[in-house]
Coordinates of C-alpha atoms in Angstrom, one line a residue:
Chain A
X1 CA 0.0 0.1 -0.1
X2 CA 2.8 2.3 1.0
X3 CA 4.7 1.4 -2.1
X4 CA 1.8 2.1 -4.2
X5 CA 1.0 5.5 -2.9
X6 CA 4.9 6.5 -3.3
X7 CA 4.7 5.2 -6.9
X8 CA 1.6 7.3 -7.5
X9 CA 3.4 10.5 -6.0
X10 CA 6.3 9.9 -8.2
X11 CA 4.2 9.7 -11.3
X12 CA 2.4 12.9 -10.2
X13 CA 5.7 14.6 -9.6
X14 CA 7.0 13.6 -13.1
X15 CA 3.8 14.7 -14.6
X16 CA 3.9 18.1 -12.8
X17 CA 7.4 18.4 -13.9
X18 CA 6.7 17.9 -17.7
X19 CA 3.5 20.2 -17.3
X20 CA 5.2 23.0 -16.0
X21 CA 8.5 22.9 -17.8
X22 CA 6.7 22.4 -21.1
X23 CA 4.2 25.2 -20.3
X24 CA 7.2 27.6 -19.7
X25 CA 9.0 26.2 -22.8
X26 CA 5.9 27.2 -24.8
X27 CA 6.1 30.6 -23.3
X28 CA 9.8 31.0 -24.3
X29 CA 9.3 30.0 -27.9
X30 CA 5.9 31.7 -28.4
X31 CA 7.5 34.8 -29.7
X32 CA 9.4 32.7 -32.7
X33 CA 6.2 30.8 -33.4
X34 CA 4.2 34.0 -33.6
X35 CA 6.6 35.4 -36.0
X36 CA 6.3 32.3 -38.2
X37 CA 2.5 32.3 -37.9
X38 CA 2.1 36.1 -38.6
X39 CA 4.2 35.6 -41.8
X40 CA 1.4 33.4 -43.2
X41 CA -1.4 35.6 -42.2
X42 CA -3.0 38.0 -44.7
X43 CA -2.0 41.6 -43.6
X44 CA -5.4 42.3 -42.1
X45 CA -5.4 39.3 -39.9
X46 CA -1.9 39.9 -38.2
X47 CA -3.2 42.8 -36.0
X48 CA -7.0 41.6 -35.7
X49 CA -6.2 38.2 -34.4
X50 CA -3.0 39.1 -32.7
X51 CA -2.6 36.4 -30.3
X52 CA -3.5 33.3 -32.5
X53 CA -0.8 31.0 -33.8
X54 CA -2.9 29.5 -36.4
X55 CA -3.6 31.6 -39.5
X56 CA -7.2 31.6 -40.4
X57 CA -6.5 31.9 -44.0
X58 CA -2.9 30.9 -44.7
X59 CA -1.3 32.6 -47.5
X60 CA 2.2 33.1 -49.1
X61 CA 1.5 36.5 -50.3
X62 CA 3.7 38.0 -47.8
X63 CA 6.7 35.9 -49.0
X64 CA 6.0 36.9 -52.5
X65 CA 5.7 40.6 -51.6
X66 CA 8.7 40.7 -49.3
X67 CA 11.1 38.9 -51.7
X68 CA 10.5 42.0 -54.1
X69 CA 12.6 43.9 -51.4
X70 CA 13.2 47.4 -51.9
X71 CA 14.8 49.8 -54.5
X72 CA 14.7 47.3 -57.1
X73 CA 16.8 44.9 -55.1
X74 CA 15.3 41.5 -54.1
X75 CA 16.1 39.6 -51.1
X76 CA 17.7 37.2 -53.3
X77 CA 20.5 39.7 -53.5
X78 CA 20.7 40.2 -49.8
X79 CA 20.6 36.3 -49.2
X80 CA 23.5 35.9 -51.6
X81 CA 25.5 38.6 -49.8
X82 CA 24.9 37.0 -46.4
X83 CA 25.8 33.6 -47.8
X84 CA 29.0 34.8 -49.5
X85 CA 30.1 36.7 -46.4
X86 CA 29.5 34.0 -43.7
X87 CA 30.8 31.3 -45.8
X88 CA 34.2 33.1 -46.5
X89 CA 34.4 34.3 -43.1
X90 CA 33.8 30.9 -41.6
X91 CA 36.3 29.3 -44.0
X92 CA 39.1 31.7 -43.4
X93 CA 38.7 32.0 -39.6
X94 CA 38.8 28.1 -39.2
X95 CA 41.9 27.7 -41.4
X96 CA 43.8 30.5 -39.8
X97 CA 42.8 29.6 -36.2
X98 CA 43.8 26.0 -36.5
X99 CA 47.2 27.0 -37.7
X100 CA 47.7 29.6 -35.0
X101 CA 46.3 27.1 -32.2
X102 CA 49.0 24.5 -33.6
X103 CA 51.7 27.1 -33.2
X104 CA 50.6 27.9 -29.6
X105 CA 50.1 24.4 -28.4
X106 CA 53.0 22.5 -30.0
X107 CA 55.6 25.0 -31.0
X108 CA 58.1 26.7 -28.6
X109 CA 59.2 30.1 -29.7
X110 CA 60.7 33.2 -27.9
X111 CA 57.9 35.6 -26.4
X112 CA 55.3 32.8 -26.8
X113 CA 53.7 33.7 -23.4
X114 CA 53.5 37.4 -24.2
X115 CA 51.9 36.6 -27.5
X116 CA 49.5 34.3 -25.9
X117 CA 48.3 37.0 -23.4
X118 CA 47.8 39.5 -26.3
X119 CA 45.9 36.9 -28.0
X120 CA 43.6 36.1 -24.9
X121 CA 43.3 39.9 -24.3
X122 CA 41.5 40.4 -27.6
X123 CA 38.9 37.9 -26.4
X124 CA 37.7 40.4 -24.0
X125 CA 37.9 43.4 -26.5
X126 CA 34.3 44.1 -28.0
X127 CA 34.2 45.2 -31.6
X128 CA 32.8 48.6 -30.6
X129 CA 36.2 49.5 -29.1
X130 CA 38.3 48.6 -32.1
X131 CA 35.8 49.9 -34.7
X132 CA 37.0 53.4 -35.2
X133 CA 40.7 52.8 -35.7
X134 CA 39.8 49.9 -38.0
X135 CA 37.3 52.0 -40.1
X136 CA 40.0 54.8 -40.5
X137 CA 42.5 52.0 -41.5
X138 CA 40.2 50.6 -44.1
X139 CA 39.1 53.7 -45.4
X140 CA 42.7 54.7 -46.2
X141 CA 42.8 51.2 -48.2
X142 CA 39.7 52.3 -50.0
X143 CA 37.7 49.2 -48.7
X144 CA 34.7 50.8 -47.4
X145 CA 31.7 49.5 -49.2
X146 CA 33.3 46.3 -50.2
X147 CA 33.3 42.9 -48.3
X148 CA 36.9 42.8 -47.6
X149 CA 36.9 44.6 -44.2
X150 CA 34.5 41.8 -43.0
X151 CA 36.3 39.0 -44.6
X152 CA 40.0 39.9 -44.4
X153 CA 40.5 40.2 -40.8
X154 CA 39.3 36.7 -40.5
X155 CA 42.5 35.4 -42.1
X156 CA 44.3 36.4 -38.9
X157 CA 42.3 34.0 -36.7
X158 CA 40.1 34.7 -33.8
X159 CA 41.0 34.3 -30.2
X160 CA 37.9 32.3 -29.3
X161 CA 38.4 29.5 -31.9
X162 CA 42.2 29.7 -31.3
X163 CA 41.7 29.0 -27.7
X164 CA 39.1 26.4 -28.2
X165 CA 41.3 24.5 -30.7
X166 CA 44.4 24.7 -28.5
X167 CA 42.6 23.1 -25.6
X168 CA 41.7 20.4 -27.9
X169 CA 45.2 20.0 -29.3
X170 CA 46.9 19.9 -25.7
X171 CA 44.6 16.8 -25.1
X172 CA 46.3 15.1 -28.1
X173 CA 49.3 13.1 -26.6
X174 CA 52.6 14.4 -27.7
X175 CA 53.8 11.0 -28.3
X176 CA 51.9 11.0 -31.6
X177 CA 53.9 14.0 -32.9
X178 CA 57.0 12.4 -31.8
X179 CA 56.4 9.1 -33.3
X180 CA 55.7 10.8 -36.6
X181 CA 58.8 12.8 -36.4
X182 CA 60.9 9.6 -35.7
X183 CA 59.4 8.2 -39.0
X184 CA 60.7 11.0 -40.7
X185 CA 57.7 13.4 -40.9
X186 CA 58.5 17.1 -41.1
X187 CA 56.4 19.6 -39.0
X188 CA 54.0 20.4 -41.9
X189 CA 53.5 16.8 -42.6
X190 CA 52.9 16.1 -38.8
X191 CA 50.4 18.9 -38.7
X192 CA 48.4 18.0 -41.9
X193 CA 48.5 14.1 -41.5
X194 CA 48.5 13.5 -37.9
X195 CA 46.7 16.4 -36.0
X196 CA 44.4 17.5 -38.7
X197 CA 42.3 14.4 -39.0
X198 CA 42.1 14.4 -35.3
X199 CA 41.0 18.0 -35.2
X200 CA 37.9 17.6 -37.5
X201 CA 35.3 17.5 -34.6
X202 CA 36.4 20.9 -32.9
X203 CA 37.0 22.4 -36.2
X204 CA 33.5 21.5 -37.1
X205 CA 31.9 23.0 -33.9
X206 CA 34.1 26.2 -34.6
X207 CA 32.7 26.4 -38.1
X208 CA 29.1 26.2 -36.9
X209 CA 29.7 28.9 -34.3
X210 CA 31.5 31.1 -36.9
X211 CA 28.6 30.7 -39.6
X212 CA 26.1 31.6 -36.8
X213 CA 27.9 34.6 -35.5
X214 CA 28.6 36.0 -39.2
X215 CA 25.0 35.3 -40.3
X216 CA 23.7 37.3 -37.3
X217 CA 26.3 40.0 -37.3
X218 CA 24.9 43.6 -37.6
X219 CA 27.2 46.0 -36.3
X220 CA 30.2 45.7 -38.5
X221 CA 28.0 45.0 -41.5
X222 CA 26.2 48.1 -40.8
X223 CA 29.3 50.2 -40.6
X224 CA 31.1 48.8 -43.6
X225 CA 28.3 48.4 -46.2
X226 CA 26.5 51.4 -47.1
X227 CA 25.7 50.6 -50.6
X228 CA 22.3 48.7 -50.8
X229 CA 23.5 46.4 -53.4
X230 CA 26.0 45.1 -50.8
X231 CA 23.5 44.9 -47.9
X232 CA 23.5 41.7 -45.9
X233 CA 20.1 40.3 -44.5
X234 CA 20.5 42.1 -41.3
X235 CA 21.2 45.4 -42.7
X236 CA 18.6 44.9 -45.4
X237 CA 15.8 43.9 -42.7
X238 CA 16.7 47.1 -40.7
X239 CA 16.0 49.3 -43.8
X240 CA 13.2 47.3 -44.8
X241 CA 11.4 47.7 -41.6
X242 CA 12.1 51.3 -41.2
X243 CA 9.0 53.0 -40.3
X244 CA 9.7 56.0 -42.8
X245 CA 9.4 53.3 -45.5
X246 CA 6.8 50.7 -45.9
X247 CA 4.4 49.3 -43.2
X248 CA 3.6 45.9 -45.0
X249 CA 4.2 44.1 -41.8
X250 CA 3.2 40.7 -43.3
X251 CA 6.2 41.1 -45.8
X252 CA 8.6 42.2 -43.0
X253 CA 7.7 39.2 -40.9
X254 CA 7.9 36.9 -43.8
X255 CA 11.5 38.1 -44.6
X256 CA 12.5 38.3 -40.8
X257 CA 11.5 34.6 -40.5
X258 CA 13.1 33.6 -43.7
X259 CA 16.4 35.0 -42.5
X260 CA 16.1 33.0 -39.2
X261 CA 15.4 29.7 -41.0
X262 CA 19.1 28.8 -41.8
X263 CA 20.1 29.5 -38.0
X264 CA 17.2 27.5 -36.9
X265 CA 18.0 24.7 -39.2
X266 CA 21.7 24.8 -38.1
X267 CA 20.5 24.7 -34.4
X268 CA 18.2 21.8 -34.8
X269 CA 20.7 19.5 -36.8
X270 CA 23.8 20.5 -34.6
X271 CA 22.1 21.4 -31.3
X272 CA 24.7 19.1 -29.4
X273 CA 27.7 20.8 -30.8
X274 CA 26.6 24.3 -30.1
X275 CA 25.4 23.6 -26.4
X276 CA 28.6 21.6 -25.7
X277 CA 30.7 24.4 -27.1
X278 CA 29.1 27.1 -25.0
X279 CA 29.0 24.9 -21.8
X280 CA 32.9 24.2 -22.2
X281 CA 34.1 27.5 -22.9
X282 CA 31.5 29.7 -21.1
X283 CA 32.0 32.5 -23.5
X284 CA 29.9 34.6 -25.9
X285 CA 26.2 34.4 -26.0
Chain B
X1 CA 32.6 64.8 -23.3
X2 CA 32.6 64.7 -19.6
X3 CA 31.7 68.2 -18.8
X4 CA 29.8 69.8 -21.8
X5 CA 27.6 66.8 -23.0
X6 CA 24.5 66.0 -21.0
X7 CA 23.7 63.2 -23.4
X8 CA 26.9 61.6 -22.6
X9 CA 26.0 61.1 -19.1
X10 CA 22.3 60.1 -19.9
X11 CA 24.0 57.3 -22.2
X12 CA 26.2 56.2 -19.4
X13 CA 23.2 56.2 -16.8
X14 CA 20.9 54.4 -19.2
X15 CA 23.6 51.6 -20.1
X16 CA 24.3 51.0 -16.3
X17 CA 20.5 51.2 -15.6
X18 CA 20.2 48.2 -18.3
X19 CA 23.1 46.1 -17.3
X20 CA 22.3 46.3 -13.6
X21 CA 18.8 45.2 -14.2
X22 CA 19.1 43.0 -17.1
X23 CA 22.1 40.9 -16.0
X24 CA 21.0 39.8 -12.7
X25 CA 17.5 39.1 -14.0
X26 CA 19.0 37.0 -16.8
X27 CA 21.3 35.0 -14.4
X28 CA 18.4 34.4 -11.8
X29 CA 16.4 33.0 -14.5
X30 CA 19.1 31.0 -15.9
X31 CA 20.1 29.5 -12.8
X32 CA 16.5 28.6 -11.8
X33 CA 15.8 26.8 -15.0
X34 CA 19.4 25.2 -14.8
X35 CA 18.4 23.8 -11.6
X36 CA 15.1 22.4 -12.8
X37 CA 16.5 20.8 -15.8
X38 CA 19.3 19.3 -13.7
X39 CA 17.6 15.8 -13.4
X40 CA 17.9 12.6 -15.3
X41 CA 14.2 12.7 -16.3
X42 CA 13.3 11.9 -19.9
X43 CA 13.1 14.8 -22.4
X44 CA 15.3 17.1 -20.7
X45 CA 17.5 17.5 -23.9
X46 CA 14.5 18.6 -25.7
X47 CA 13.7 21.3 -23.0
X48 CA 17.1 22.4 -22.9
X49 CA 17.0 23.0 -26.7
X50 CA 13.7 24.8 -26.5
X51 CA 14.9 27.0 -23.8
X52 CA 18.0 27.8 -25.6
X53 CA 16.4 28.5 -28.9
X54 CA 15.6 32.2 -28.1
X55 CA 19.3 32.8 -27.5
X56 CA 20.2 31.4 -30.8
X57 CA 18.1 34.0 -32.7
X58 CA 18.0 36.5 -30.0
X59 CA 20.5 39.1 -31.1
X60 CA 19.4 39.1 -34.6
X61 CA 17.7 42.1 -36.4
X62 CA 14.8 39.9 -37.3
X63 CA 13.9 39.3 -33.7
X64 CA 14.5 43.0 -32.8
X65 CA 12.0 43.9 -35.5
X66 CA 9.4 41.7 -34.2
X67 CA 10.1 42.5 -30.6
X68 CA 9.2 46.2 -31.5
X69 CA 5.9 44.9 -32.6
X70 CA 5.1 42.8 -29.5
X71 CA 5.1 46.1 -27.4
X72 CA 3.6 48.3 -29.8
X73 CA 0.1 49.8 -29.6
X74 CA -1.5 46.8 -31.4
X75 CA 1.1 44.4 -30.0
X76 CA 0.8 41.3 -28.2
X77 CA 1.3 42.6 -24.7
X78 CA -1.7 45.1 -25.2
X79 CA -3.7 42.2 -26.7
X80 CA -3.1 40.1 -23.6
X81 CA -3.8 42.9 -21.3
X82 CA -7.2 43.4 -23.2
X83 CA -7.7 39.7 -23.2
X84 CA -7.8 39.9 -19.3
X85 CA -9.8 42.9 -19.1
X86 CA -7.5 45.7 -18.8
X87 CA -7.8 48.2 -21.6
X88 CA -4.6 49.3 -22.6
X89 CA -3.4 51.5 -25.6
X90 CA 0.3 52.2 -24.3
X91 CA 3.0 52.1 -26.9
X92 CA 5.5 50.3 -24.5
X93 CA 8.4 51.2 -26.8
X94 CA 7.4 54.8 -26.9
X95 CA 6.8 55.4 -23.3
X96 CA 9.9 56.8 -21.5
X97 CA 8.9 54.9 -18.3
X98 CA 8.7 51.4 -20.1
X99 CA 10.9 51.6 -23.2
X100 CA 14.1 50.5 -21.5
X101 CA 12.2 47.5 -19.8
X102 CA 11.2 46.0 -23.2
X103 CA 14.9 45.8 -24.0
X104 CA 15.7 44.3 -20.6
X105 CA 12.8 41.9 -21.1
X106 CA 14.4 40.8 -24.4
X107 CA 17.8 40.3 -22.6
X108 CA 16.2 38.2 -19.9
X109 CA 14.4 36.1 -22.6
X110 CA 17.9 35.1 -24.0
X111 CA 19.3 33.3 -20.8
X112 CA 20.3 30.3 -22.9
X113 CA 24.1 30.6 -22.6
X114 CA 24.5 31.3 -18.9
X115 CA 21.9 28.3 -18.3
X116 CA 24.2 26.1 -20.1
X117 CA 27.2 27.2 -18.2
X118 CA 25.2 26.6 -15.0
X119 CA 24.0 23.2 -15.9
X120 CA 27.5 22.1 -16.7
X121 CA 28.4 23.7 -13.3
X122 CA 25.6 21.7 -11.4
X123 CA 26.6 18.6 -13.0
X124 CA 30.0 19.0 -11.3
X125 CA 28.5 18.9 -7.8
X126 CA 28.7 15.5 -6.2
X127 CA 25.4 13.9 -5.3
X128 CA 26.8 12.5 -2.2
X129 CA 26.9 16.0 -0.7
X130 CA 23.2 16.4 -1.1
X131 CA 22.4 12.9 0.1
X132 CA 24.5 13.4 3.4
X133 CA 22.9 16.8 3.8
X134 CA 19.5 15.2 3.7
X135 CA 20.5 12.5 6.1
X136 CA 21.6 15.4 8.5
X137 CA 18.1 16.7 8.0
X138 CA 18.7 19.7 5.7
X139 CA 15.6 20.9 3.7
X140 CA 15.7 22.1 0.2
X141 CA 16.4 25.8 0.9
X142 CA 19.2 25.0 3.2
X143 CA 20.8 22.7 0.9
X144 CA 20.8 25.3 -2.0
X145 CA 22.2 27.9 0.4
X146 CA 24.9 25.6 2.0
X147 CA 25.9 23.5 -0.9
X148 CA 24.7 24.6 -4.4
X149 CA 25.5 28.3 -3.9
X150 CA 29.0 28.0 -2.5
X151 CA 30.2 25.3 -4.9
X152 CA 28.6 27.3 -7.9
X153 CA 30.1 30.6 -6.8
X154 CA 32.9 30.5 -9.3
X155 CA 30.7 29.8 -12.3
X156 CA 28.3 32.5 -11.0
X157 CA 31.0 35.0 -10.7
X158 CA 32.3 34.1 -14.2
X159 CA 28.9 34.3 -15.6
X160 CA 28.3 37.6 -14.0
X161 CA 31.3 39.4 -15.3
X162 CA 30.9 38.1 -18.9
X163 CA 27.3 39.1 -18.9
X164 CA 28.2 42.5 -17.5
X165 CA 30.6 43.1 -20.3
X166 CA 28.1 42.1 -22.9
X167 CA 25.4 44.2 -21.2
X168 CA 27.8 47.3 -21.4
X169 CA 28.1 46.9 -25.1
X170 CA 24.5 46.1 -26.2
X171 CA 23.7 47.7 -29.5
X172 CA 21.3 46.1 -32.0
X173 CA 18.1 46.1 -30.0
X174 CA 18.7 49.6 -28.9
X175 CA 18.9 50.8 -32.4
X176 CA 16.2 48.7 -34.0
X177 CA 13.6 48.5 -31.2
X178 CA 13.7 51.9 -29.7
X179 CA 16.2 53.9 -31.7
X180 CA 17.6 55.2 -28.4
X181 CA 14.2 57.0 -27.9
X182 CA 12.2 58.1 -26.1
X183 CA 13.9 61.0 -24.6
X184 CA 17.3 59.1 -24.9
X185 CA 16.2 56.8 -22.1
X186 CA 17.6 53.9 -24.2
X187 CA 20.5 55.7 -26.0
X188 CA 23.1 53.2 -24.8
X189 CA 26.8 53.8 -24.9
X190 CA 27.5 51.7 -28.1
X191 CA 24.6 53.2 -29.8
X192 CA 25.8 56.7 -28.7
X193 CA 29.3 55.9 -29.9
X194 CA 28.0 54.6 -33.2
X195 CA 26.0 57.7 -33.8
X196 CA 28.9 60.2 -32.9
X197 CA 31.3 58.3 -35.0
X198 CA 29.1 57.1 -38.1
X199 CA 26.3 59.4 -38.1
X200 CA 27.8 62.8 -37.0
X201 CA 31.2 61.6 -38.2
X202 CA 32.9 63.0 -35.0
X203 CA 35.5 60.2 -35.0
X204 CA 37.6 61.9 -32.3
X205 CA 34.7 61.9 -29.9
X206 CA 33.8 58.4 -30.6
X207 CA 37.4 57.4 -30.0
X208 CA 37.3 59.0 -26.7
X209 CA 34.3 57.2 -25.9
X210 CA 35.8 53.9 -27.0
X211 CA 38.7 54.6 -24.6
X212 CA 36.6 55.2 -21.7
X213 CA 34.7 52.1 -22.4
X214 CA 38.0 50.1 -22.9
X215 CA 39.1 51.1 -19.4
X216 CA 35.7 50.0 -17.9
X217 CA 35.9 46.8 -19.6
X218 CA 39.7 46.5 -18.6
X219 CA 38.6 46.8 -15.0
X220 CA 35.9 44.1 -15.2
X221 CA 38.4 41.7 -17.0
X222 CA 41.0 42.4 -14.1
X223 CA 38.2 41.5 -11.7
X224 CA 38.1 38.0 -13.5
X225 CA 41.6 37.4 -13.6
X226 CA 42.2 38.7 -9.9
X227 CA 39.6 36.3 -8.7
X228 CA 40.4 33.5 -11.1
X229 CA 42.5 31.6 -8.5
X230 CA 39.4 31.2 -6.4
X231 CA 37.3 29.8 -9.3
X232 CA 39.8 27.8 -11.3
X233 CA 40.5 25.8 -8.2
X234 CA 37.0 24.4 -8.2
X235 CA 36.7 23.3 -11.7
X236 CA 38.7 20.1 -11.3
X237 CA 39.8 18.5 -14.5
X238 CA 38.1 20.6 -16.9
X239 CA 39.8 24.0 -16.3
X240 CA 39.8 26.8 -18.9

C-alpha cells in the first residue's frame, strides 16, 4: 500500500514536472512561433487576431511581396551577400585559427607567453572599441563598401576559436607527434597528416559557431556596407522595417522569419555541438 | 565629453541601468531553469534546446524587428492585457517609463548560454553532498544556500562578469527597437558611440568614448583574473 502511494506520487511529480516545464517552454518559444504564424497571415489578420498562432487563411502573399525587397533589389541579393560573407568568413577563420592554435600548443618560440596573453586579451575586446581605428584604417585602403573589411581580418584568426582548438590539441598526446617525427615526418606533414584528422570535430564545432555569428552580425556590416547592393540580410531587414518606408508588416515578418530559417535549421541539426561548445568555454552569448 | 555633454552622461546612466537590471535578472532565470533541468528525467535535452532557442536567434535584427511589434500599440502585450480585461493602448516602446524595460525583457528572454554554463557547473557537484545533507536533516532551501551556492560561486562570478561586459556593449536592440528613444532613455553607450562616430562623423569624440569603455571593460576583466585563482580551483579536471 505504502509502495503504491509512493509510486503514484512519483508519477504525479513527473507529470507536474513535464507540465510546468513544457508550459514555460511554450512561453519561451511563443515569440518565434508568433513570427512564423504571422508571416502566413494576410495583412489584415495579423493585427485583428494578434494572439492566435494558427492563420485563419494561410497565404504565401507575404513571401512573394517581401521577396521583392526595396529599391529594385530583391531579397535574393541580400541572401546571396549574407551567404558569401558567412561562408568566406567561416572558411578563413577556421583555417587560420587552426594553424595559430597548432603553433601555440606545440611549438616553442621566444615570447610565446607574451603573444599568448595578447591573443587572450583580444577575447575581452569588444568590436565597438576597435571599430574606429579599424574603420579609418580600412578607409585609407579604400575598402569601405566592399566585403573586404569583413572577410580579410578573419585570415588572422580569432581568439575564441584559437583558444578552443588549443585546448583540444593539448589533449592529444605529444607522443603521436614524436612518433611521426621519428618516422621522418616534417612539421608540416605531422600537422596535416597526424593532427588535422583528429581536429575535425572541434573544427566543425568552430565552423558552426562562426557561421552562426557571421550570419547574425549586424554592427560591423552596418558600418562597412552602405551601398544597398551590398547589404546583408541583417542590414537589409533594418532598412526594410524602417517606419519611414513601408508598413507591410506581413512582408517584413515573412522576410524576418526567412532570415532566421538557416540559423534554426543549423541549431536543430547540430544542437549538441553548439550547447557543448558554450558549456565548455562559457564564452559569448 | 565629461563636462559639456549631458547626453553622454544620460547614455552612461541608461547603459548601467540596463546592465544592472538585465544581467542579474537573466542570471537568476538561468540558474533557476538550470536547477530545474538538472535531472535525468526523459526529454530534458528537448527542453534544454527549447529554452536555448531564443538565445540562438535573439541578437538578430529579425527578432529585434518583431520585438518592437510585440510592445507596440497593437502588439501582443496590449492584446493580452485586453484579453484579461485591462484596456491598454500604451506604446510600451514609446513611453519613457517602459521603453528600457522592453529591452531588459528581451535580454532576460535569452538566458540560454548562462543556463548551459550553470548546468555544466551543477553537474560537477557530487550527489553525495546532497545525500549526506538530507541525512543530516537539511531542507531544500538549506541545501541550496549551503551546498549549491558556494560550490557554484565560481561559475556564478564568471557568468556575472561576462554578462556584464555584454550588457555594457548592447547595440542592435537599442538601435532597432527603440532607436535610443524616447527622450534618450535607451541611448546606450555603444549606440551613442555609433551615432557620434558614424552618423555625425565625429571620430575623435567616438574614439574618446571607446577609450573610456576600454578602461571600464579592462577593470571588469581584471576582476575576473584577480579572482580566477578562487574559481579555477573548483573546476577540477575541466579547467579553462
